[in-house]
PDB file of C-alpha atoms in Angstrom:
ATOM      1  CA  UNK A   1     -12.139  13.680   4.852  1.00  0.00           C
ATOM      2  CA  UNK A   2     -11.030  13.228   1.088  1.00  0.00           C
ATOM      3  CA  UNK A   3      -8.903  10.877  -0.050  1.00  0.00           C
ATOM      4  CA  UNK A   4      -5.619  11.664  -1.670  1.00  0.00           C
ATOM      5  CA  UNK A   5      -4.738  11.159  -5.165  1.00  0.00           C
ATOM      6  CA  UNK A   6      -3.030   7.635  -5.139  1.00  0.00           C
ATOM      7  CA  UNK A   7       0.564   7.950  -6.471  1.00  0.00           C
ATOM      8  CA  UNK A   8       3.231   4.887  -6.838  1.00  0.00           C
ATOM      9  CA  UNK A   9       6.354   4.774  -4.399  1.00  0.00           C
ATOM     10  CA  UNK A  10       9.462   5.106  -5.447  1.00  0.00           C
ATOM     11  CA  UNK A  11      12.050   3.256  -3.107  1.00  0.00           C
ATOM     12  CA  UNK A  12      14.966   3.968  -5.464  1.00  0.00           C
ATOM     13  CA  UNK A  13      14.545   7.459  -5.197  1.00  0.00           C
ATOM     14  CA  UNK A  14      14.438   7.487  -1.756  1.00  0.00           C
ATOM     15  CA  UNK A  15      17.209   4.618  -0.570  1.00  0.00           C
ATOM     16  CA  UNK A  16      17.668   4.788   2.969  1.00  0.00           C
ATOM     17  CA  UNK A  17      15.907   7.571   3.751  1.00  0.00           C
ATOM     18  CA  UNK A  18      13.115   7.439   6.792  1.00  0.00           C
ATOM     19  CA  UNK A  19       9.352   8.045   5.910  1.00  0.00           C
ATOM     20  CA  UNK A  20       6.201   8.452   7.729  1.00  0.00           C
ATOM     21  CA  UNK A  21       2.754   6.797   7.226  1.00  0.00           C
ATOM     22  CA  UNK A  22      -0.580   7.887   8.439  1.00  0.00           C
ATOM     23  CA  UNK A  23      -3.515   5.462   8.278  1.00  0.00           C
ATOM     24  CA  UNK A  24      -7.393   6.562   9.115  1.00  0.00           C
ATOM     25  CA  UNK A  25      -8.376   3.046  10.605  1.00  0.00           C
ATOM     26  CA  UNK A  26     -11.851   4.881  11.394  1.00  0.00           C
ATOM     27  CA  UNK A  27     -14.203   2.109  13.636  1.00  0.00           C
ATOM     28  CA  UNK A  28     -12.082  -0.678  12.751  1.00  0.00           C
ATOM     29  CA  UNK A  29      -9.271   0.598  14.938  1.00  0.00           C
ATOM     30  CA  UNK A  30      -7.423  -0.941  18.152  1.00  0.00           C
ATOM     31  CA  UNK A  31      -5.521   0.586  21.292  1.00  0.00           C
ATOM     32  CA  UNK A  32      -2.241  -0.882  21.829  1.00  0.00           C
ATOM     33  CA  UNK A  33      -0.560   0.508  25.108  1.00  0.00           C
ATOM     34  CA  UNK A  34       2.891   2.062  25.290  1.00  0.00           C
ATOM     35  CA  UNK A  35       5.912  -0.213  24.253  1.00  0.00           C
ATOM     36  CA  UNK A  36       3.774  -3.092  22.304  1.00  0.00           C
ATOM     37  CA  UNK A  37       4.204  -3.634  18.414  1.00  0.00           C
ATOM     38  CA  UNK A  38       2.064  -4.561  15.760  1.00  0.00           C
ATOM     39  CA  UNK A  39       2.510  -5.591  12.100  1.00  0.00           C
ATOM     40  CA  UNK A  40       1.458  -3.757   9.201  1.00  0.00           C
ATOM     41  CA  UNK A  41       1.198  -6.054   6.013  1.00  0.00           C
ATOM     42  CA  UNK A  42       0.050  -4.172   2.920  1.00  0.00           C
ATOM     43  CA  UNK A  43      -1.144  -5.475  -0.246  1.00  0.00           C
ATOM     44  CA  UNK A  44      -2.834  -5.228  -3.886  1.00  0.00           C
ATOM     45  CA  UNK A  45      -4.259  -8.480  -3.652  1.00  0.00           C
ATOM     46  CA  UNK A  46      -8.656  -9.058  -3.613  1.00  0.00           C
ATOM     47  CA  UNK A  47      -8.411 -11.635  -6.266  1.00  0.00           C
ATOM     48  CA  UNK A  48     -10.916 -12.937  -7.495  1.00  0.00           C
ATOM     49  CA  UNK A  49     -13.216  -9.853  -6.728  1.00  0.00           C
ATOM     50  CA  UNK A  50     -10.228  -6.989  -8.538  1.00  0.00           C
ATOM     51  CA  UNK A  51      -8.099  -8.126 -11.205  1.00  0.00           C
ATOM     52  CA  UNK A  52      -4.273  -8.629 -10.133  1.00  0.00           C
ATOM     53  CA  UNK A  53      -2.108  -5.523  -9.668  1.00  0.00           C
ATOM     54  CA  UNK A  54       1.434  -6.382 -11.026  1.00  0.00           C
ATOM     55  CA  UNK A  55       2.715  -2.951  -9.367  1.00  0.00           C
ATOM     56  CA  UNK A  56       4.515  -1.867 -12.294  1.00  0.00           C
ATOM     57  CA  UNK A  57       2.450   1.391 -12.911  1.00  0.00           C
ATOM     58  CA  UNK A  58       0.817   0.763 -15.784  1.00  0.00           C
ATOM     59  CA  UNK A  59      -3.588  -0.215 -15.837  1.00  0.00           C
ATOM     60  CA  UNK A  60      -3.905  -3.996 -15.547  1.00  0.00           C
ATOM     61  CA  UNK A  61      -6.034  -3.237 -19.139  1.00  0.00           C
ATOM     62  CA  UNK A  62      -3.279  -2.640 -21.126  1.00  0.00           C
ATOM     63  CA  UNK A  63      -0.094  -3.930 -20.097  1.00  0.00           C
ATOM     64  CA  UNK A  64       0.283  -7.651 -19.446  1.00  0.00           C
ATOM     65  CA  UNK A  65       3.996  -8.575 -18.180  1.00  0.00           C
ATOM     66  CA  UNK A  66       5.529  -9.288 -15.086  1.00  0.00           C
ATOM     67  CA  UNK A  67       8.313  -7.870 -12.849  1.00  0.00           C
ATOM     68  CA  UNK A  68      10.703  -9.953 -11.071  1.00  0.00           C
TER      69      UNK A  68
END
């Protein structure tokens, strides 16, 4: 399956709206019985193999500022 083009999420435009997320886990998946809960942490951190992502939508090569 080809990967989709990544896009920046805009939580300010959909405040209070419910959404869905589908993640293909391939061979690393686990099975959880009905009623069990899991926590999913999504991070843009992979330092030092990859440079930091300031989550601003700008490229790290041209922008060096941080956002609070």
